[in-house]
CSV table of N, CA and C in Angstrom, one decimal:
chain,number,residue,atom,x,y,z
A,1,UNK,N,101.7,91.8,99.0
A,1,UNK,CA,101.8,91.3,97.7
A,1,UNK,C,102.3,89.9,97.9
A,2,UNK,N,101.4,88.8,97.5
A,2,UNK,CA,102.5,87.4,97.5
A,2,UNK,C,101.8,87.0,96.1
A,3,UNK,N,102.8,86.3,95.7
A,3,UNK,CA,102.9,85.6,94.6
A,3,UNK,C,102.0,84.7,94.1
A,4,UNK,N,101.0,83.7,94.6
A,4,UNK,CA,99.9,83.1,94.6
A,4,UNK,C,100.2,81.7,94.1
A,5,UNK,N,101.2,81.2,94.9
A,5,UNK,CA,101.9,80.0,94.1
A,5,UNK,C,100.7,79.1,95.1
A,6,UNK,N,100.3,77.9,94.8
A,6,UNK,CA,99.0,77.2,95.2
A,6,UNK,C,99.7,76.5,96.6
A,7,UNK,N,100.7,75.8,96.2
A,7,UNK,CA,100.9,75.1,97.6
A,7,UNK,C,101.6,76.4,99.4
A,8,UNK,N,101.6,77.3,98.8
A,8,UNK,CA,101.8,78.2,99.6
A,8,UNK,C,100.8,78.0,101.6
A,9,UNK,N,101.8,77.9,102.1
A,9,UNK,CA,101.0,77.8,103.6
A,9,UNK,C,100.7,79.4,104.1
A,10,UNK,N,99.6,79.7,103.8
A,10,UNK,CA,100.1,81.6,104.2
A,10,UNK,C,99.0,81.7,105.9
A,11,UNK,N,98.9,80.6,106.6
A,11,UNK,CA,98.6,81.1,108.1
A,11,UNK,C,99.4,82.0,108.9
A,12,UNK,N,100.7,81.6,108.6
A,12,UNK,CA,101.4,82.4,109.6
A,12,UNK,C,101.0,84.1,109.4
A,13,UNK,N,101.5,84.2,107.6
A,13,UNK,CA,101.6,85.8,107.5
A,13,UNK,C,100.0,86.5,107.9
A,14,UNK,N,98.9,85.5,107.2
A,14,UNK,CA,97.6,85.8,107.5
A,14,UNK,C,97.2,86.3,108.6
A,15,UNK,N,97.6,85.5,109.7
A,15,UNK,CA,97.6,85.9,110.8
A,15,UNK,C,98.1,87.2,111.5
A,16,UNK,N,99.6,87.0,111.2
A,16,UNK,CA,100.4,88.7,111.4
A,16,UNK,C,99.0,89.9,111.1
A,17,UNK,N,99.1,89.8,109.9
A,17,UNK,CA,98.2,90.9,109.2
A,17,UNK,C,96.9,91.1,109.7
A,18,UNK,N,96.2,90.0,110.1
A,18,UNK,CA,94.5,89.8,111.3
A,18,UNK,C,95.1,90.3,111.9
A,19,UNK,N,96.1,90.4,112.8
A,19,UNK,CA,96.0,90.8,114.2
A,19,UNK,C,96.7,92.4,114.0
A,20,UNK,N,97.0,92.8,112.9
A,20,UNK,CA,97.4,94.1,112.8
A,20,UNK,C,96.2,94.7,112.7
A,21,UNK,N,95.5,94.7,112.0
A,21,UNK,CA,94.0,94.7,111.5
A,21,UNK,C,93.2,95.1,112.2
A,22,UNK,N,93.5,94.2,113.4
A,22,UNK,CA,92.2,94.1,114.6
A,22,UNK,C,93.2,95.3,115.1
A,23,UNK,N,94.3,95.2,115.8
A,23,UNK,CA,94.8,96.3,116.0
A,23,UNK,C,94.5,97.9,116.0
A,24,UNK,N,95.1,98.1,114.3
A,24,UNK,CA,94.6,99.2,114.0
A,24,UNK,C,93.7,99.0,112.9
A,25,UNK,N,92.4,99.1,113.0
A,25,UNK,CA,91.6,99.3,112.1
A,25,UNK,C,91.2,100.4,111.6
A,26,UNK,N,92.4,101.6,111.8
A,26,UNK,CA,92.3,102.2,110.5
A,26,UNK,C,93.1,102.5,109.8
A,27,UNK,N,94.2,101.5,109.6
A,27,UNK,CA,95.5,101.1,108.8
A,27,UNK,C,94.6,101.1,107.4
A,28,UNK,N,95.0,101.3,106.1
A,28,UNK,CA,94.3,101.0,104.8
A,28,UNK,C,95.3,99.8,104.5
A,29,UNK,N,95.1,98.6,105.1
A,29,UNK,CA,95.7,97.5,104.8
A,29,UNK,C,95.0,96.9,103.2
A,30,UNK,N,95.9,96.3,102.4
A,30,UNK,CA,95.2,95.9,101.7
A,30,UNK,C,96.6,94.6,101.3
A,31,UNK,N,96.0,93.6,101.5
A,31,UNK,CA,96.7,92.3,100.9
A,31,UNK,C,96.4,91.9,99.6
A,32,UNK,N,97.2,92.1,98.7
A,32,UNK,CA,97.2,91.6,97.4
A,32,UNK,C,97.6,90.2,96.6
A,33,UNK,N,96.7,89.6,96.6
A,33,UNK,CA,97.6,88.2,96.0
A,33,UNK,C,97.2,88.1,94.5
A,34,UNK,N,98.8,88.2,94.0
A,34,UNK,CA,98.6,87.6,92.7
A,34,UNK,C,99.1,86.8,91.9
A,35,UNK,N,98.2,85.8,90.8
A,35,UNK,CA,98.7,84.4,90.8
A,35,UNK,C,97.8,83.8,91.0
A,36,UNK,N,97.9,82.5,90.4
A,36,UNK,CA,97.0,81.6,90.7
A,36,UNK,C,96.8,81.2,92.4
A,37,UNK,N,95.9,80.5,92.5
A,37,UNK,CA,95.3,80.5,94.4
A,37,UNK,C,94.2,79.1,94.1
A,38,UNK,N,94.2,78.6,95.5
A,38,UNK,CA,93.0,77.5,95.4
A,38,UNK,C,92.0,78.4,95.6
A,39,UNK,N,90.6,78.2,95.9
A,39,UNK,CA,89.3,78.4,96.2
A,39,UNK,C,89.6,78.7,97.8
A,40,UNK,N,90.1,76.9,98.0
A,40,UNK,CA,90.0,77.0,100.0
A,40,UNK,C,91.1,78.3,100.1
A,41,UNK,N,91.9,78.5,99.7
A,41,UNK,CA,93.0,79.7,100.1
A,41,UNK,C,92.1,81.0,99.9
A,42,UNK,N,91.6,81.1,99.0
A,42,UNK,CA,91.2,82.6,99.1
A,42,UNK,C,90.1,82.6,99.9
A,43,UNK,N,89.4,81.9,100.3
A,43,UNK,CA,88.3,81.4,101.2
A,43,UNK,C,88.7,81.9,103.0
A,44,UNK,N,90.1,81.0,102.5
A,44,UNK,CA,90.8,81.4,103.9
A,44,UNK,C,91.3,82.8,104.4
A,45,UNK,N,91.6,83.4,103.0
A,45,UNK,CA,92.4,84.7,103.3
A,45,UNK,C,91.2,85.6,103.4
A,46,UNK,N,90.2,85.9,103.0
A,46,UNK,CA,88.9,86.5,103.1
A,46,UNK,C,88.3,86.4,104.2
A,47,UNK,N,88.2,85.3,105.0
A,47,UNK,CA,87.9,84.9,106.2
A,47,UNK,C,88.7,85.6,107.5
A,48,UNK,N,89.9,85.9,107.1
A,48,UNK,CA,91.0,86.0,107.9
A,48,UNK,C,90.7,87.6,107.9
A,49,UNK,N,90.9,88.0,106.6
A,49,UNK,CA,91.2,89.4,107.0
A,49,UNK,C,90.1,90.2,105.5
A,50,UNK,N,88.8,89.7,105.4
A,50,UNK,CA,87.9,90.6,104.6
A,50,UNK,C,88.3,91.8,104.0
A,51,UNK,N,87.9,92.5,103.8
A,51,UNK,CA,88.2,93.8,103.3
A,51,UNK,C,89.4,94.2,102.9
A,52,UNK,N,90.1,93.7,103.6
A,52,UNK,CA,91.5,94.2,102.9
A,52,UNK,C,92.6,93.0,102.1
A,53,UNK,N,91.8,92.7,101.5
A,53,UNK,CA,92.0,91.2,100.5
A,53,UNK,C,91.8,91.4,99.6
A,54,UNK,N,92.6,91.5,98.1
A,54,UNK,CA,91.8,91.3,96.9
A,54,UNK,C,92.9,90.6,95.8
A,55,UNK,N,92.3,89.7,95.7
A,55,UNK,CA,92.8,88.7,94.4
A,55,UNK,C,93.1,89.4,93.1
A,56,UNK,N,94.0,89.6,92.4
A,56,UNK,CA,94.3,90.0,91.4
A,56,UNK,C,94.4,89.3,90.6
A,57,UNK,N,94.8,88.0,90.4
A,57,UNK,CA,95.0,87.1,89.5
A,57,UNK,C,96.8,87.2,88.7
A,58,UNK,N,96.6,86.5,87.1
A,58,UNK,CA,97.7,87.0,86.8
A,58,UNK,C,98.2,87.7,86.2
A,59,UNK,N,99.0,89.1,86.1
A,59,UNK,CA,99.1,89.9,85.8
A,59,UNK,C,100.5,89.6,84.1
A,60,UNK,N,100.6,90.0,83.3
A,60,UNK,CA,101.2,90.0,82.0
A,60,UNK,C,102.5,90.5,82.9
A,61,UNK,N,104.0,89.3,82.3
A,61,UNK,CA,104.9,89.7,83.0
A,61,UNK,C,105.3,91.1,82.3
A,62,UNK,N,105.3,92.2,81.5
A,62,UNK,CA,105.7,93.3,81.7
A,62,UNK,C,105.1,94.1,82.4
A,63,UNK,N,103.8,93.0,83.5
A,63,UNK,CA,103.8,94.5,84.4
A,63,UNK,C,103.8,94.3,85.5
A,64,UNK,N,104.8,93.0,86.0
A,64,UNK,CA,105.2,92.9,87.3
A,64,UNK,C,106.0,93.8,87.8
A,65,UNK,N,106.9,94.6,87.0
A,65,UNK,CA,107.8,94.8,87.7
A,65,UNK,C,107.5,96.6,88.1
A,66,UNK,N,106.3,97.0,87.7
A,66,UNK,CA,105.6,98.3,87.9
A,66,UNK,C,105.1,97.8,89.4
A,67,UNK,N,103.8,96.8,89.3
A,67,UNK,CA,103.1,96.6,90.0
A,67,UNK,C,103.8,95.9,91.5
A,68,UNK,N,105.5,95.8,91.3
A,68,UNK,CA,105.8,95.1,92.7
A,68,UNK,C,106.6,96.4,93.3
A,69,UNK,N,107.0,97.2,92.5
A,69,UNK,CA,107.3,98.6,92.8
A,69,UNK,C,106.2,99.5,93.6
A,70,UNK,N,105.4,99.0,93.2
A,70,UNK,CA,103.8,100.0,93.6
A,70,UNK,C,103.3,99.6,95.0
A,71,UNK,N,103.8,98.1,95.5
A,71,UNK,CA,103.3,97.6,96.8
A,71,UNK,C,104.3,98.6,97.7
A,72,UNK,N,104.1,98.3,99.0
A,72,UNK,CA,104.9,98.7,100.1
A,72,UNK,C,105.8,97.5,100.5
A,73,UNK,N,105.4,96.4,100.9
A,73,UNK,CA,105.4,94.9,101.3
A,73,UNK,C,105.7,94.1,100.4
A,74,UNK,N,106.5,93.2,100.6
A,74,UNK,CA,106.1,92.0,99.3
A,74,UNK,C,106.6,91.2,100.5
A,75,UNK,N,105.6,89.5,100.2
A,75,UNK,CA,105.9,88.1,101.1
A,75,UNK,C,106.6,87.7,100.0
A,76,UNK,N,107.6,86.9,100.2
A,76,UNK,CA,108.3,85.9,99.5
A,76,UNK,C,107.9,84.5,100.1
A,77,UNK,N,107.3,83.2,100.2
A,77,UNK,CA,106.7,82.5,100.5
A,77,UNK,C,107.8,80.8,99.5
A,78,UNK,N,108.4,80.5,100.0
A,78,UNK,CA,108.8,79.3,99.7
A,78,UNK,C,108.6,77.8,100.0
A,79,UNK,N,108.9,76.7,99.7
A,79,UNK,CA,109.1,75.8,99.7
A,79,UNK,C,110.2,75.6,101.0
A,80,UNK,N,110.4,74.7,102.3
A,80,UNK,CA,111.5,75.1,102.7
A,80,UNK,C,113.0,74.2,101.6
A,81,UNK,N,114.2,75.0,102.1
A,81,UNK,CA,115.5,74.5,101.3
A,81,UNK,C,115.7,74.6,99.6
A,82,UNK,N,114.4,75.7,99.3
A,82,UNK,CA,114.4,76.3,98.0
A,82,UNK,C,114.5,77.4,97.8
A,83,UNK,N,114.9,78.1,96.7
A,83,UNK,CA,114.6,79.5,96.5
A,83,UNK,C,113.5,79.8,95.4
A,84,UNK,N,113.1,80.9,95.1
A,84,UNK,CA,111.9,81.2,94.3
A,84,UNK,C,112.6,81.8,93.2
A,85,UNK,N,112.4,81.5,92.0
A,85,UNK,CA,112.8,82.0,90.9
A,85,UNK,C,112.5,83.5,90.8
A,86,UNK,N,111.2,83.9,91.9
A,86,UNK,CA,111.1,85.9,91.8
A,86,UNK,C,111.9,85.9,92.6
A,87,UNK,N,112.6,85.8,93.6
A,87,UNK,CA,113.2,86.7,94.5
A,87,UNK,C,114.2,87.7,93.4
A,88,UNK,N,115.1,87.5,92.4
A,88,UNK,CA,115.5,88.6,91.9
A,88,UNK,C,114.5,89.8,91.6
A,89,UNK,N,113.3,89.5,90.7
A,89,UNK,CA,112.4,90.5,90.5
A,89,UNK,C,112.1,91.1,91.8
A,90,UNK,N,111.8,90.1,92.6
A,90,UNK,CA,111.4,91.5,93.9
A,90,UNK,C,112.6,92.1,94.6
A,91,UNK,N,114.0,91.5,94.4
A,91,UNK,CA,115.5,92.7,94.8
A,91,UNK,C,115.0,93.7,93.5
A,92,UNK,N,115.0,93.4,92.8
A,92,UNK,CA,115.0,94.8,91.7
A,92,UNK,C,114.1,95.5,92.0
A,93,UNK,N,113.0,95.4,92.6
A,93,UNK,CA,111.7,96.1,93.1
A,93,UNK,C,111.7,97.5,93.7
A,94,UNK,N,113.3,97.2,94.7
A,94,UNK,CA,113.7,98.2,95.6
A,94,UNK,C,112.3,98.0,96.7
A,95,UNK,N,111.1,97.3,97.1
A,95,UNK,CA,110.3,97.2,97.6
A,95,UNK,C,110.9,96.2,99.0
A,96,UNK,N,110.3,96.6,100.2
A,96,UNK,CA,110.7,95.5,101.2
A,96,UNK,C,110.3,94.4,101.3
A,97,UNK,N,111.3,93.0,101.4
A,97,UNK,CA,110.8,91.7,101.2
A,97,UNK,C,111.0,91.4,102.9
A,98,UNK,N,109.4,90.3,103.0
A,98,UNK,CA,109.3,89.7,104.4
A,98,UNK,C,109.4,88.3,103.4
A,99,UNK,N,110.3,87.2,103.8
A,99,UNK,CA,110.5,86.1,103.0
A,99,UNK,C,110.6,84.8,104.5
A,100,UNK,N,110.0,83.8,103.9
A,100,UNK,CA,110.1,82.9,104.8
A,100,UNK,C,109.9,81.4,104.1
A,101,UNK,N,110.6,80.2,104.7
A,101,UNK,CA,111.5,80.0,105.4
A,101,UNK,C,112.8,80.6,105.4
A,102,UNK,N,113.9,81.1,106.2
A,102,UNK,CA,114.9,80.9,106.5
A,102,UNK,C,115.7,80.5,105.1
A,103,UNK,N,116.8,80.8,104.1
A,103,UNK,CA,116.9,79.9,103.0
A,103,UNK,C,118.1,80.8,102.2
A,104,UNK,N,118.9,80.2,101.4
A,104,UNK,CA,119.8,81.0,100.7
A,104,UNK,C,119.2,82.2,99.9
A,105,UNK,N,118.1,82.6,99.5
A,105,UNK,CA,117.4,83.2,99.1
A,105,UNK,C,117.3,84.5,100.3
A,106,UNK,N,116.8,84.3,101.5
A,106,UNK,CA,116.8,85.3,102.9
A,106,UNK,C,118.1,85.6,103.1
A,107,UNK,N,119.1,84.6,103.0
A,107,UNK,CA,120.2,85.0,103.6
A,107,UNK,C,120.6,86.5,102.3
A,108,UNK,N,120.3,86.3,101.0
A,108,UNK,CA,120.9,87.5,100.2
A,108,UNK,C,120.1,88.6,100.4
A,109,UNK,N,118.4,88.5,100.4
A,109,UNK,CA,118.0,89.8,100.6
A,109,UNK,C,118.4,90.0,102.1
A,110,UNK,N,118.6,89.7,102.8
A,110,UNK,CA,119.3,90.6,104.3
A,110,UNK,C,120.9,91.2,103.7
A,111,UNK,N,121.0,90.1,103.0
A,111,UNK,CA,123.0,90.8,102.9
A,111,UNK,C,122.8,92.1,102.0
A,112,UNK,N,121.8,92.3,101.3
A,112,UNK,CA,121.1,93.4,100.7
A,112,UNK,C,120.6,94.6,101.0
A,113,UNK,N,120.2,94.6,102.2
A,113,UNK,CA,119.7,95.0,103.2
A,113,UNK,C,118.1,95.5,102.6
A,114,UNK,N,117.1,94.6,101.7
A,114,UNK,CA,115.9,94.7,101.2
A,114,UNK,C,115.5,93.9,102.2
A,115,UNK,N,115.2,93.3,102.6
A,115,UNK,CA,114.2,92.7,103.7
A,115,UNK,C,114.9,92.0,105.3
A,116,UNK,N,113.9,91.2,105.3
A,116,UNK,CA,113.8,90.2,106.9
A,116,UNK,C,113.7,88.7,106.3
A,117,UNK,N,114.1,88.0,106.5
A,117,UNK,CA,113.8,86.5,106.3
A,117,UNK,C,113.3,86.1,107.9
A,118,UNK,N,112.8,85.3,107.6
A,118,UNK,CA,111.8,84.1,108.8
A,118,UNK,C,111.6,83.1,108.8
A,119,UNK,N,111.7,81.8,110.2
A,119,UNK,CA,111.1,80.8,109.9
A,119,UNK,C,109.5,80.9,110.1
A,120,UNK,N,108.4,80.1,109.9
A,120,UNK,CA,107.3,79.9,109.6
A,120,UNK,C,106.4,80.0,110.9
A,121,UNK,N,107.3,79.5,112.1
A,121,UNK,CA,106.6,79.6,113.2
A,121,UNK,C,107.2,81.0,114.0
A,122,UNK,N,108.2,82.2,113.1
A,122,UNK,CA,108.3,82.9,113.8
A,122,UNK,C,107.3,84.5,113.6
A,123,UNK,N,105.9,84.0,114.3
A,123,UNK,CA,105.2,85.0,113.6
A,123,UNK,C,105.3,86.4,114.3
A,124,UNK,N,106.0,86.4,115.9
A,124,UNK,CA,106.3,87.7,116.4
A,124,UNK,C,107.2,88.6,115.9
A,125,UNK,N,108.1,88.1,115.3
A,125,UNK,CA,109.1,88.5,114.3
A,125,UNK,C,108.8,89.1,113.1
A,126,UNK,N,107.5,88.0,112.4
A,126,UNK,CA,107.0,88.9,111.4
A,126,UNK,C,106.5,90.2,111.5
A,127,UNK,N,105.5,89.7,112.4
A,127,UNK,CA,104.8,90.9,113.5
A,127,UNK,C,105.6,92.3,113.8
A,128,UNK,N,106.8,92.4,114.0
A,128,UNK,CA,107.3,93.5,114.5
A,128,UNK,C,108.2,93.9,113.5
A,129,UNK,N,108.1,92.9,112.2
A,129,UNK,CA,108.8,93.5,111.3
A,129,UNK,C,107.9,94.4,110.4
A,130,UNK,N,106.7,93.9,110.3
A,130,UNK,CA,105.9,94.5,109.3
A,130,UNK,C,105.3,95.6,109.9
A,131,UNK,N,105.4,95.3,111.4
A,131,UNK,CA,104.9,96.8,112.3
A,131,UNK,C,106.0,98.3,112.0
A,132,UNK,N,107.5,97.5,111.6
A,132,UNK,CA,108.9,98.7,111.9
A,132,UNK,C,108.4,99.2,110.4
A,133,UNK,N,107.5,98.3,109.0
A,133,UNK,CA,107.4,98.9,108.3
A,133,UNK,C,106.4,100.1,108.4
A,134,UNK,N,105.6,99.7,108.7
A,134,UNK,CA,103.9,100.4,108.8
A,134,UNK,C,104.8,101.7,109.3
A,135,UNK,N,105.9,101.7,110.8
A,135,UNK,CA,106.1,102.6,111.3
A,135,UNK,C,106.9,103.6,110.2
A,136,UNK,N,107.6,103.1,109.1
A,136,UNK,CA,108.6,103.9,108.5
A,136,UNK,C,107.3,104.2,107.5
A,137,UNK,N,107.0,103.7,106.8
A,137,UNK,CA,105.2,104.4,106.1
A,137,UNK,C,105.1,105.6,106.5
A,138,UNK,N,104.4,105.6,107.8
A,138,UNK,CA,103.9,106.7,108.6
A,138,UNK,C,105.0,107.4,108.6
A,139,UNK,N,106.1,107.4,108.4
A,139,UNK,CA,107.4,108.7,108.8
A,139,UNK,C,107.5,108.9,107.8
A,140,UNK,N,107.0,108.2,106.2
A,140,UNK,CA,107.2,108.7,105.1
A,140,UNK,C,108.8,108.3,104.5
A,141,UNK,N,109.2,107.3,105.4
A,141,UNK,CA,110.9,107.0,105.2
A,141,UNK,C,110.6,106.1,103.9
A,142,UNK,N,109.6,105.5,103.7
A,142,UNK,CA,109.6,104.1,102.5
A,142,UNK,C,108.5,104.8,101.4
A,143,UNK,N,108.6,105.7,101.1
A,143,UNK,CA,107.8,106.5,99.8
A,143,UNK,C,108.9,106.4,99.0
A,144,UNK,N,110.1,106.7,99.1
A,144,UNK,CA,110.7,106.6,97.7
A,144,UNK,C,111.8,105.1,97.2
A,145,UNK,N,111.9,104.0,96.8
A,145,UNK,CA,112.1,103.0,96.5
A,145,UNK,C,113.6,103.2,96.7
A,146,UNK,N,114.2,102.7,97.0
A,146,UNK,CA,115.6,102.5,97.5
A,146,UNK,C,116.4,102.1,95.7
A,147,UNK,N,117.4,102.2,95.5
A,147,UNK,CA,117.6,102.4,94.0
A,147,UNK,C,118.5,101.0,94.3
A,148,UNK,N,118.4,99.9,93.7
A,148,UNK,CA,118.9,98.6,94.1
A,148,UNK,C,120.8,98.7,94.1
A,149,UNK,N,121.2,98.1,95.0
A,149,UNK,CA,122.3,98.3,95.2
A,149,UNK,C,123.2,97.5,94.4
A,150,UNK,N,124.4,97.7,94.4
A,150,UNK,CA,125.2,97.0,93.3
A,150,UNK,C,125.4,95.5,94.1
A,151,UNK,N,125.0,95.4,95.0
A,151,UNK,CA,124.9,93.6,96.0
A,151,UNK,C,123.3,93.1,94.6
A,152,UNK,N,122.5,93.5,94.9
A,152,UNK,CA,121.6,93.4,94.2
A,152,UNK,C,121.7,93.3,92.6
A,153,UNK,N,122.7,94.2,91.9
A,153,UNK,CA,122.7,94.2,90.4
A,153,UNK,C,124.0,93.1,90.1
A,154,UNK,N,124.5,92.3,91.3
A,154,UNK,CA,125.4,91.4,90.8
A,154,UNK,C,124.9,90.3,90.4
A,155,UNK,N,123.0,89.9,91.0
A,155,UNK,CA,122.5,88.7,91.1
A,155,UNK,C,121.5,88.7,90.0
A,156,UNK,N,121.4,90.3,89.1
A,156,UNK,CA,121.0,90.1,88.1
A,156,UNK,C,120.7,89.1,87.0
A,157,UNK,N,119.9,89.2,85.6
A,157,UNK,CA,120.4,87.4,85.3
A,157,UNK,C,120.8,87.9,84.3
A,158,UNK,N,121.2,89.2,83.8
A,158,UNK,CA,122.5,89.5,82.9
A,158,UNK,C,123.9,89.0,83.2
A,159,UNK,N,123.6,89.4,84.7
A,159,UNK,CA,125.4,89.5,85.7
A,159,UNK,C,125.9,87.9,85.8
A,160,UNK,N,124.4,87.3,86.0
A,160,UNK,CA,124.9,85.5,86.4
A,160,UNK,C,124.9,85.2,84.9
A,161,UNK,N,124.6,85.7,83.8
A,161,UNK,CA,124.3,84.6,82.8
A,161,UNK,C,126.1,84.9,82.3
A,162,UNK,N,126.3,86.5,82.6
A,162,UNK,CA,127.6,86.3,82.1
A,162,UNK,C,128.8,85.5,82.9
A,163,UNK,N,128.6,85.4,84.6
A,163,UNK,CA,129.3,84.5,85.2
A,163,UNK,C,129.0,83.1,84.4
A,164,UNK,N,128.3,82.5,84.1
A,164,UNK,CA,128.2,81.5,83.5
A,164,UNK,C,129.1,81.3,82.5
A,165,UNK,N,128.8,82.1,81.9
A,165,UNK,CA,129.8,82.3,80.3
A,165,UNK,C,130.8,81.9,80.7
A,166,UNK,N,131.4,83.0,81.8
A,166,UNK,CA,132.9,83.3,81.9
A,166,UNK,C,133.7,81.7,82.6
A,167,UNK,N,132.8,81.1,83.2
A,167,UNK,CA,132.9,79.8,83.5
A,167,UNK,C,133.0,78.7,82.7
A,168,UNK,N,132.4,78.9,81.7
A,168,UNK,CA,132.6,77.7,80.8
A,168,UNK,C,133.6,77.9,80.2
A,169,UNK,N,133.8,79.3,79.3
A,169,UNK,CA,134.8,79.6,79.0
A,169,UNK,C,136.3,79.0,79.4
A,170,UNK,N,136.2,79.1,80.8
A,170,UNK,CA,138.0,79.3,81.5
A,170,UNK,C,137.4,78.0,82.0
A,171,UNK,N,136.6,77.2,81.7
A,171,UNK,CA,136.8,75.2,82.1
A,171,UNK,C,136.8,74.4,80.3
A,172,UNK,N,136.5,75.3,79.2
A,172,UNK,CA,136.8,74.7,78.3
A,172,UNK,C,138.5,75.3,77.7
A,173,UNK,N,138.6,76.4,78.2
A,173,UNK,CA,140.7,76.4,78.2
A,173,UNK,C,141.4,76.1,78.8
A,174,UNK,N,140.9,74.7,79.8
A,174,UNK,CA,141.7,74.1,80.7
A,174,UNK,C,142.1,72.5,79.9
């Protein structure tokens, strides 16, 4: 599942996933990208890995949060020294995040224990992370969605909007 943000560089993950592919070709891989996309990107990602590619486009936000539940995977794909405004939706997902670059964003889904963060050229890493998934698949350990943890429901944007509050509040009774 990635997000389909346009300037997205997705060789690295592309690649992981071709070479899983080629691997086991009878994995029911299927890469979902949804969201807007160039032409040359979906050109690219079809080229890369055929068949198990399909564009969804954009989906009405009350049904993201069914449809990121429903993946196995989700890429988080950044900007480097940014965070993505979904990373909350995909902690709530209870879904495993592969996220990359490296970024305060990675650092929380690990302290979360929902995903792996990576830098861009670390695609063996990806590689052996998305393989420990496939492996927990197959054992049937990642069929039921992990129920988001209270690390997770602190970063909610109920939880921050009321940190916010409580912040203005106790700097406007000073």
């Amino acid at each position: 599942q990635g997000d389909g943000t346009p300037w997205l560089d997705l060789e690295e993950i592309i690649g992981v996933l071709q070479r899983i592919s080629i691997e086991d070709p009878a994995l029911p891989l299927q890469f979902n990208l949804v969201g807007e996309a160039s032409p040359d990107i979906d050109q690219y990602i079809d080229s890369c890995i055929g068949k198990s590619y399909n564009r969804v486009g954009r989906i009405p936000h009350g049904e993201v949060a069914a449809v990121l539940r429903s993946s196995d995977l989700l890429f988080l794909i950044t900007p480097p020294h940014s965070t993505s405004s979904k990373l909350y939706e995909y902690l709530a997902s209870g879904t495993p995040i592969l996220a990359m670059p490296l970024n305060e964003g990675t650092d929380l889904i690990q302290s979360c224990n929902q995903g792996s963060g990576f830098e861009r050229d670390d695609t063996e890493g990806m590689y052996r992370y998305v393989q420990m998934c496939i492996s927990k698949w197959r054992g049937k350990e990642l069929q039921n969605k992990a129920t988001p943890s209270h690390q997770i429901e602190d970063y909610s944007r109920e939880r921050l909007a009321m940190r916010v509050l409580r912040l203005m509040e106790d700097t406007t009774r000073v």
